[in-house]
Structure formats: structure tokens, C-alpha cells
mmCIF file of C-alpha atoms and ligand atoms in Angstrom:
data_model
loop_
_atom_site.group_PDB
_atom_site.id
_atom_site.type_symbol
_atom_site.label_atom_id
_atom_site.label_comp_id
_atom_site.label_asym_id
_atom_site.label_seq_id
_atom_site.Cartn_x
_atom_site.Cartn_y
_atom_site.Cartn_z
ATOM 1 C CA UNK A 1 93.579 106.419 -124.883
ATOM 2 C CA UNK A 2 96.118 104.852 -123.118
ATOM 3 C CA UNK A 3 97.801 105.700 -120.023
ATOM 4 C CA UNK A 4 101.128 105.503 -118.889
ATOM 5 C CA UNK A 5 101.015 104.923 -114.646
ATOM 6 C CA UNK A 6 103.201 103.630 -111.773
ATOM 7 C CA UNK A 7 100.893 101.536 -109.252
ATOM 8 C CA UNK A 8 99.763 104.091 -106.250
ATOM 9 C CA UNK A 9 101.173 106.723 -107.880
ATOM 10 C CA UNK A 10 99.865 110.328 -108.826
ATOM 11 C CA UNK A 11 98.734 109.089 -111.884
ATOM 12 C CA UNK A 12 96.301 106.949 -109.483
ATOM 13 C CA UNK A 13 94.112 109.977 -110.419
ATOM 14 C CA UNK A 14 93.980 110.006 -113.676
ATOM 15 C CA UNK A 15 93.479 106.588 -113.621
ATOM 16 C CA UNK A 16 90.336 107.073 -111.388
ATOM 17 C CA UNK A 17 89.009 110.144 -113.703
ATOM 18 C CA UNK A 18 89.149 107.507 -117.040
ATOM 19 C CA UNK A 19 86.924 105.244 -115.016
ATOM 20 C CA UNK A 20 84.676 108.156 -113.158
ATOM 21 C CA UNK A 21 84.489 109.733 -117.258
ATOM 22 C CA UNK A 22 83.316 106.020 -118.451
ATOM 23 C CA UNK A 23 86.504 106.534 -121.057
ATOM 24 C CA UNK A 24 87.294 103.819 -122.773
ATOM 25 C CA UNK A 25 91.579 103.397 -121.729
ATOM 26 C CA UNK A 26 94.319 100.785 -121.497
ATOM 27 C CA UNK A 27 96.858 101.091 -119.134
ATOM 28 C CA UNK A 28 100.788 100.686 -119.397
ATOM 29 C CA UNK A 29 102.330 100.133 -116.239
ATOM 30 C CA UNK A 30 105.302 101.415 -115.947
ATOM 31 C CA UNK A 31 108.525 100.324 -113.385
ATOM 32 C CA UNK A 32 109.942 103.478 -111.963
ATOM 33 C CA UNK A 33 113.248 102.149 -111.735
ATOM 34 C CA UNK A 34 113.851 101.419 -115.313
ATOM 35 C CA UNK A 35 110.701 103.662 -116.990
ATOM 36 C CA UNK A 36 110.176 100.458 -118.957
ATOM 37 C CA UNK A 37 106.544 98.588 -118.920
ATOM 38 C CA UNK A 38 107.170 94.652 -118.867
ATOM 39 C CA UNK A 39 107.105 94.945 -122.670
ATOM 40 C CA UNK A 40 109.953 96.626 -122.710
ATOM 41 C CA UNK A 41 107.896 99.968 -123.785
ATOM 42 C CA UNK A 42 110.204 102.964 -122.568
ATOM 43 C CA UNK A 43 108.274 105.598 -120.386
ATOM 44 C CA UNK A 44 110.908 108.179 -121.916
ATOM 45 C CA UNK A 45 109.513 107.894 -125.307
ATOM 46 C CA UNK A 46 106.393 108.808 -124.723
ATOM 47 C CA UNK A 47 107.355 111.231 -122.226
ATOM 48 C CA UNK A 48 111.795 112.555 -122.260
ATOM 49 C CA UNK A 49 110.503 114.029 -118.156
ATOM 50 C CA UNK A 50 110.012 110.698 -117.181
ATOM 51 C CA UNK A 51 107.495 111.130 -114.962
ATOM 52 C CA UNK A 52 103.568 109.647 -115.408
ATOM 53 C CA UNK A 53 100.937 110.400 -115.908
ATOM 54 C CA UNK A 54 101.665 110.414 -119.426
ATOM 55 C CA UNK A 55 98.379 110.057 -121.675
ATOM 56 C CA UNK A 56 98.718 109.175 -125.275
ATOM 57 C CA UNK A 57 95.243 110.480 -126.780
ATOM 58 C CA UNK A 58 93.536 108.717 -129.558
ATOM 59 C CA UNK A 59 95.258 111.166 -132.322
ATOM 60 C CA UNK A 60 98.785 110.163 -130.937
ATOM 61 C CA UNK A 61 99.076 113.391 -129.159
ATOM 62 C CA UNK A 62 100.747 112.976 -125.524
ATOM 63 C CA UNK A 63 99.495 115.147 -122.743
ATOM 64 C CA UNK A 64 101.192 114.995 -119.249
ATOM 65 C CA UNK A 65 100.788 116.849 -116.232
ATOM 66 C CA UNK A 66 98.059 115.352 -113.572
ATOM 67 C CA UNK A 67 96.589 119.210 -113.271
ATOM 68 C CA UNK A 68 96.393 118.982 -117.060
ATOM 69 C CA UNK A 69 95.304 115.542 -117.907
ATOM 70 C CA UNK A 70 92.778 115.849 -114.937
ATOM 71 C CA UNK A 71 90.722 118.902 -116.619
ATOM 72 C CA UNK A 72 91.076 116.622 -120.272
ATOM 73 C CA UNK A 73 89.324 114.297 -118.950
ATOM 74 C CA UNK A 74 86.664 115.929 -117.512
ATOM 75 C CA UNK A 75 85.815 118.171 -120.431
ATOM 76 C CA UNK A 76 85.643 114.637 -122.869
ATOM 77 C CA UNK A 77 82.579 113.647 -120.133
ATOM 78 C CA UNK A 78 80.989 116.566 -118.881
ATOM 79 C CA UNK A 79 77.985 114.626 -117.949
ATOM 80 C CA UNK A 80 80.017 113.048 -115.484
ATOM 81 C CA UNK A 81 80.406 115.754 -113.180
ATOM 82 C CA UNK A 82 84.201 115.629 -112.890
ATOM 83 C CA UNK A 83 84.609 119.772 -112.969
ATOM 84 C CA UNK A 84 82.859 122.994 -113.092
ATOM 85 C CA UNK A 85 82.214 124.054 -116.366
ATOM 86 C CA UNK A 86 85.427 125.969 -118.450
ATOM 87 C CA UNK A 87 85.030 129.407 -118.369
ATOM 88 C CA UNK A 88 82.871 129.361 -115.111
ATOM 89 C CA UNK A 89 84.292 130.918 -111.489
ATOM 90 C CA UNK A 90 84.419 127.152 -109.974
ATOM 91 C CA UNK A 91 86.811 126.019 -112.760
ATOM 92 C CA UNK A 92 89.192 128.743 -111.278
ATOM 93 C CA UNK A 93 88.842 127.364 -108.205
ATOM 94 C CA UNK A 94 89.174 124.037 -109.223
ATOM 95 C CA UNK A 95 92.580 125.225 -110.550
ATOM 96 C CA UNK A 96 93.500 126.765 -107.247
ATOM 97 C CA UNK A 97 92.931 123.329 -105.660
ATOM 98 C CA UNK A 98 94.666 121.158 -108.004
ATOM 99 C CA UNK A 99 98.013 123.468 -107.851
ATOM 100 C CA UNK A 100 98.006 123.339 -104.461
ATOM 101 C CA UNK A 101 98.206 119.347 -104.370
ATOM 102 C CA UNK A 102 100.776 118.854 -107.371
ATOM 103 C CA UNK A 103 102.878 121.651 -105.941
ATOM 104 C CA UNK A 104 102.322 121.463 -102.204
ATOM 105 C CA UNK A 105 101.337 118.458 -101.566
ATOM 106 C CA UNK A 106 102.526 115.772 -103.985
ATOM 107 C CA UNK A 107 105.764 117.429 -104.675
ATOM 108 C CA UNK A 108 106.925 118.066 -101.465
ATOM 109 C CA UNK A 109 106.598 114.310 -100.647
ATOM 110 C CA UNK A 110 108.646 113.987 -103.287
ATOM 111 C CA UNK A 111 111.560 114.815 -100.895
ATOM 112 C CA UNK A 112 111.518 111.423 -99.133
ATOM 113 C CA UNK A 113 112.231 109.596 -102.124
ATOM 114 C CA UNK A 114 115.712 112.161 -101.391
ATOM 115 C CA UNK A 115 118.165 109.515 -100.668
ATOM 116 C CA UNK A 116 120.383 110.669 -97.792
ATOM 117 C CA UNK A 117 118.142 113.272 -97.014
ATOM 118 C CA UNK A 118 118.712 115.060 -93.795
ATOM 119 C CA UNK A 119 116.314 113.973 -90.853
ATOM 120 C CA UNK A 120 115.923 117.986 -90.107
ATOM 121 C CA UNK A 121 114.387 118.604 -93.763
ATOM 122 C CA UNK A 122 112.425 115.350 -93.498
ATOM 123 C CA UNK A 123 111.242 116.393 -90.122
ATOM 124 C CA UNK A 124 110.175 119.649 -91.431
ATOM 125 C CA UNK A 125 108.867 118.034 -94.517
ATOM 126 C CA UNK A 126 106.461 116.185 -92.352
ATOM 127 C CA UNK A 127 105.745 119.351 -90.085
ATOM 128 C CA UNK A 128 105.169 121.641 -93.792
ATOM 129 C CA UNK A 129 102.688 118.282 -95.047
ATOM 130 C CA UNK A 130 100.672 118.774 -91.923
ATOM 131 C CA UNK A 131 99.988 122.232 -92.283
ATOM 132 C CA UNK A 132 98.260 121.669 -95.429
ATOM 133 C CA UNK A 133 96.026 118.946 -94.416
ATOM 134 C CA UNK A 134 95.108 120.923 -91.645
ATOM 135 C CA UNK A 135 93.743 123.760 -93.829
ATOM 136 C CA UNK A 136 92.420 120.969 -96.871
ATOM 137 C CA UNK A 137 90.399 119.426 -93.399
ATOM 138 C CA UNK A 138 89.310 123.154 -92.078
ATOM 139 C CA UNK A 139 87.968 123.912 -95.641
ATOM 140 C CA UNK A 140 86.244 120.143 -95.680
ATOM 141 C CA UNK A 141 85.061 121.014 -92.036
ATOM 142 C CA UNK A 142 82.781 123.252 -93.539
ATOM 143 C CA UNK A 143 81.178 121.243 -97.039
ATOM 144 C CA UNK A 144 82.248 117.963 -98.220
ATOM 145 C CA UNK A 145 84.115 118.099 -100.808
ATOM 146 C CA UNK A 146 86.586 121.064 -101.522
ATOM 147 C CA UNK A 147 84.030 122.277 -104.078
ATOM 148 C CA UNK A 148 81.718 122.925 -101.965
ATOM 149 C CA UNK A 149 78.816 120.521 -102.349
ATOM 150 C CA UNK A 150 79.733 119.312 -105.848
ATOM 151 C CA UNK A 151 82.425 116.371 -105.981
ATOM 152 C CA UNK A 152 85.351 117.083 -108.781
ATOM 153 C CA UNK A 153 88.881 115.757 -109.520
ATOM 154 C CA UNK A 154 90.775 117.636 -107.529
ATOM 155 C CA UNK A 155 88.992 115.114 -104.420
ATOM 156 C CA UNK A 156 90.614 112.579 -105.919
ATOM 157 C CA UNK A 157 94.136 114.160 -106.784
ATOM 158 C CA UNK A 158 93.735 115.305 -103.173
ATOM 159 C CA UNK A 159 92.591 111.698 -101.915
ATOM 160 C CA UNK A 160 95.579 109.898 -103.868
ATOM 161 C CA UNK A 161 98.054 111.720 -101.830
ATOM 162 C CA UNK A 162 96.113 110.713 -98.695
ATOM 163 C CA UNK A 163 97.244 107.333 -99.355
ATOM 164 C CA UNK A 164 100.763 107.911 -99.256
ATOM 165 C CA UNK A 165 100.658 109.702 -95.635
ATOM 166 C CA UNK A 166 100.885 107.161 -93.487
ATOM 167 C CA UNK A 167 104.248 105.730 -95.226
ATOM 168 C CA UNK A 168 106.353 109.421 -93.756
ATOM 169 C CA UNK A 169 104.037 108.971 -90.551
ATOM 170 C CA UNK A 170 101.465 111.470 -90.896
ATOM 171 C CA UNK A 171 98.028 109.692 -89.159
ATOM 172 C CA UNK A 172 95.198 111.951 -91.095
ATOM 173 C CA UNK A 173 92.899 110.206 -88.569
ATOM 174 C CA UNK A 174 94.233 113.398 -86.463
ATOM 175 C CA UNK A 175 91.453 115.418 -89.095
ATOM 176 C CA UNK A 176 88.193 113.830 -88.932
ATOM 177 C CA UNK A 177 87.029 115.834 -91.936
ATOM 178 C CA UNK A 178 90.081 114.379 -93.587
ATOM 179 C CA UNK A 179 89.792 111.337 -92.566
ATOM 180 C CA UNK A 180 85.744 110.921 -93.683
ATOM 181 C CA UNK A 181 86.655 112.557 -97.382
ATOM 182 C CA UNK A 182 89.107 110.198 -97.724
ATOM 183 C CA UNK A 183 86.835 107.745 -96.689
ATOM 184 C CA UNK A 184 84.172 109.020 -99.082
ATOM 185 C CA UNK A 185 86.201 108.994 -101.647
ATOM 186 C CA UNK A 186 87.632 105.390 -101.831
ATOM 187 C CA UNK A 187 84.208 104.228 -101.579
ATOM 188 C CA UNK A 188 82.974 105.407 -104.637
ATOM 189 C CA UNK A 189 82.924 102.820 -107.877
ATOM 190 C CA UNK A 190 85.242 104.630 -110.106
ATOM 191 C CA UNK A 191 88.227 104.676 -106.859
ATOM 192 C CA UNK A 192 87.207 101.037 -106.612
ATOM 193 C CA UNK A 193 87.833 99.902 -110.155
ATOM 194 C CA UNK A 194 90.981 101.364 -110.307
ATOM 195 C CA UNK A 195 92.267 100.554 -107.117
ATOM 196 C CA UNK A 196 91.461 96.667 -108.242
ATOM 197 C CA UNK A 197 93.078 97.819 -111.538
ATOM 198 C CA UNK A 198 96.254 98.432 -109.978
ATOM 199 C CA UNK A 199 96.373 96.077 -107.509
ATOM 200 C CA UNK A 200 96.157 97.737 -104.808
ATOM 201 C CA UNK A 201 93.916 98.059 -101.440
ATOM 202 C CA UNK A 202 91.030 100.867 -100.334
HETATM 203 N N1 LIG B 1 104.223 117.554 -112.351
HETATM 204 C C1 LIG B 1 103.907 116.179 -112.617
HETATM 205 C C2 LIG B 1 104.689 115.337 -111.631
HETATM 206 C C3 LIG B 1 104.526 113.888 -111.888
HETATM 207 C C4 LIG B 1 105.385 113.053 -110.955
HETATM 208 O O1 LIG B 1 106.189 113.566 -110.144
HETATM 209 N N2 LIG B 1 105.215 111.744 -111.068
HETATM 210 C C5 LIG B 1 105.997 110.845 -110.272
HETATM 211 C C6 LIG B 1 105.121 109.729 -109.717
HETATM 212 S S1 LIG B 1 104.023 110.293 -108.463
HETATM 213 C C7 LIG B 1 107.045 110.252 -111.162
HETATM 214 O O2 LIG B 1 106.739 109.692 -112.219
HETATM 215 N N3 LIG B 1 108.305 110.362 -110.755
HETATM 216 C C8 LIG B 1 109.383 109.771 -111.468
HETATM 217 C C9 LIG B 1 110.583 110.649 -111.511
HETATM 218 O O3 LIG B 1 110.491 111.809 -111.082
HETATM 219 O O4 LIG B 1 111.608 110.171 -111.974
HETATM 220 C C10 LIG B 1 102.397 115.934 -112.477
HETATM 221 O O5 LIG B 1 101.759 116.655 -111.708
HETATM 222 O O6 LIG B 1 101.851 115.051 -113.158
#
């Protein structure tokens, strides 16, 4: 498989669930600017939204969308752990979780990369962000992982928008429970690899 990423990106999950599945993947890294990888390969053709993740499976097949890709991956190893089983009550859940970080988490970051955008919105941006990280660190308050005991992907979709906090000034040191998940969760070898993969720091 081969996946189409922008370093520290969203698709930093994906990225982490290929090497957490054992998967065997290459990686295209993509500039957001032009969509091209420093081939010259264009983002767009493999995926006309433009956005990554963008996985091209081994039957040429493209599947995008993290929530998507995320579950893919996971079902190709279950022995790895990555998500309740299909068809079970925690896969709903697991759901629940991974909507609420692509849609209010990681999108609503999205809104800094506004340009122009009105300090009032970003202000409230910031304000709506730390609202939901304080009820992700009430639920991890109570079990480690938002699970329960079991460790899935949605940690790591959750993590990977951890990282970008600080950059709008949001200090998740403020939520211990935040704060040691996160923690947790860059330590383990899979975050590791791909951290190193990208270039990038725990
Ligand atoms: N709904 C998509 C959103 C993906 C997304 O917004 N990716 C960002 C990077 S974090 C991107 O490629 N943005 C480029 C653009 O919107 O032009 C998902 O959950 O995978």
C-alpha cells in the first residue's frame, strides 16, 4: 500500500496504524502547497479533494478519509489490537470517538490555516478546542485510553491533534490525563517509527 501524507499532518495517524498493523507501506510525501511529492507525483490524481490521507491499496483502489482508512487498517491486522471487533458495541463507540476528532477537533483547527481570519473567531476557536479536551481528559480521567482499558486508533487520531495544540496556544499540560495519554501514546514503538519516518520529534 502506499500512502499519500503531509509531515505532522492528520494522516500522521494512518501513518502510525501501518506501522502499529506491521503493514507492509511506502510513503509519498506530499507538499501542501503544490499537492505534488518531489517526484512531481500530483496529490490530485490520486485524490481530486486534495486532502491526505489518501491510501492507494494493493488492487489500485484509493480510500481516503482518516475515520475510514483508520478502521481499514485495523480490520487487515486484527491481531494487532487496533479496534474492537466490526459488528461489536465498542466498534460503535470507536466510531463515536473518531467523528468527534475529524469533525471537532481536527477540522475546527482547520480555521487557523483561515488567512485573515478574525482574532474573535480565532479566539473562540481556541475557547471551542478547549472544551473538547476538557471532556476527551474527563473521559481519560476515568480509564486510560478512550476505550476504556483497551488502546485503539482513535488514541492516536486523538494524540496527532495533540501535537498541533501548542502552535494556536492551547498548553494540554492544563489536563493531566491529557497530558499523560499523550505521553503514553508517543512512547509506544509504532508512534516512534513514524515520527522518525517523517522527520519529526516525540
Ligand atoms: N476529512 C478528511 C480531512 C483531511 C484533511 O483535512 N487533511 C488536511 C491535512 S491535516 C489536508 O490535506 N488539507 C489540505 C487541504 O485542505 O487543501 C480526513 O479526515 O481525512
Amino acid at each position: 500500500m502506499k500512502l499519500y501524507y503531509a509531515a505532522d499532518s492528520c494522516a500522521l495517524a494512518a501513518h502510525i496504524a501501518l506501522e502499529e498493523a506491521g503493514l507492509p507501506h511506502t510513503l509519498a510525501r506530499i507538499d501542501h502547497a503544490t499537492k505534488l511529492t518531489a517526484d512531481g507525483d500530483s496529490l490530485l490524481s490520486v485524490n481530486p479533494k486534495g486532502c491526505v490521507p489518501a491510501l492507494v491499496l494493493d488492487d489500485g483502489q484509493v480510500l481516503t478519509e482518516s475515520a475510514a482508512i483508520l478502521q481499514y487498517i485495523a480490520d487487515l491486522a486484527p491481531a494487532a489490537r487496533l479496534a474492537p471487533p466490526a459488528g461489536s458495541f465498542g466498534r460503535y463507540r470507536l466510531a463515536e470517538w473518531l467523528n468527534f476528532v475529524s469533525s471537532e477537533l481536527h477540522q475546527v483547527f482547520m480555521r487557523f490555516t483561515i488567512a485573515d481570519a478574525p482574532p474573535a473567531v480565532l479566539a473562540g476557536t481556541v475557547q471551542k478546542l478547549s472544551n473538547r479536551y476538557a471532556y476527551a481528559a474527563k473521559v481519560l480521567g476515568a480509564q486510560p485510553y478512550l476505550l476504556g482499558d483497551d488502546y485503539s486508533v482513535a488514541d492516536t487520531f486523538l494524540y496527532v491533534t495533540t501535537r498541533w495544540c501548542k502552535s494556536v496556544g492551547i498548553d494540554i499540560a492544563q489536563w493531566p490525563s491529557l497530558a499523560r495519554h499523550a505521553a503514553a501514546i508517543a512512547a509506544r514503538p509504532g508512534v516512534v517509527r513514524a515520527l522518525a519516518a517523517e522527520g519529526l520529534g516525540g
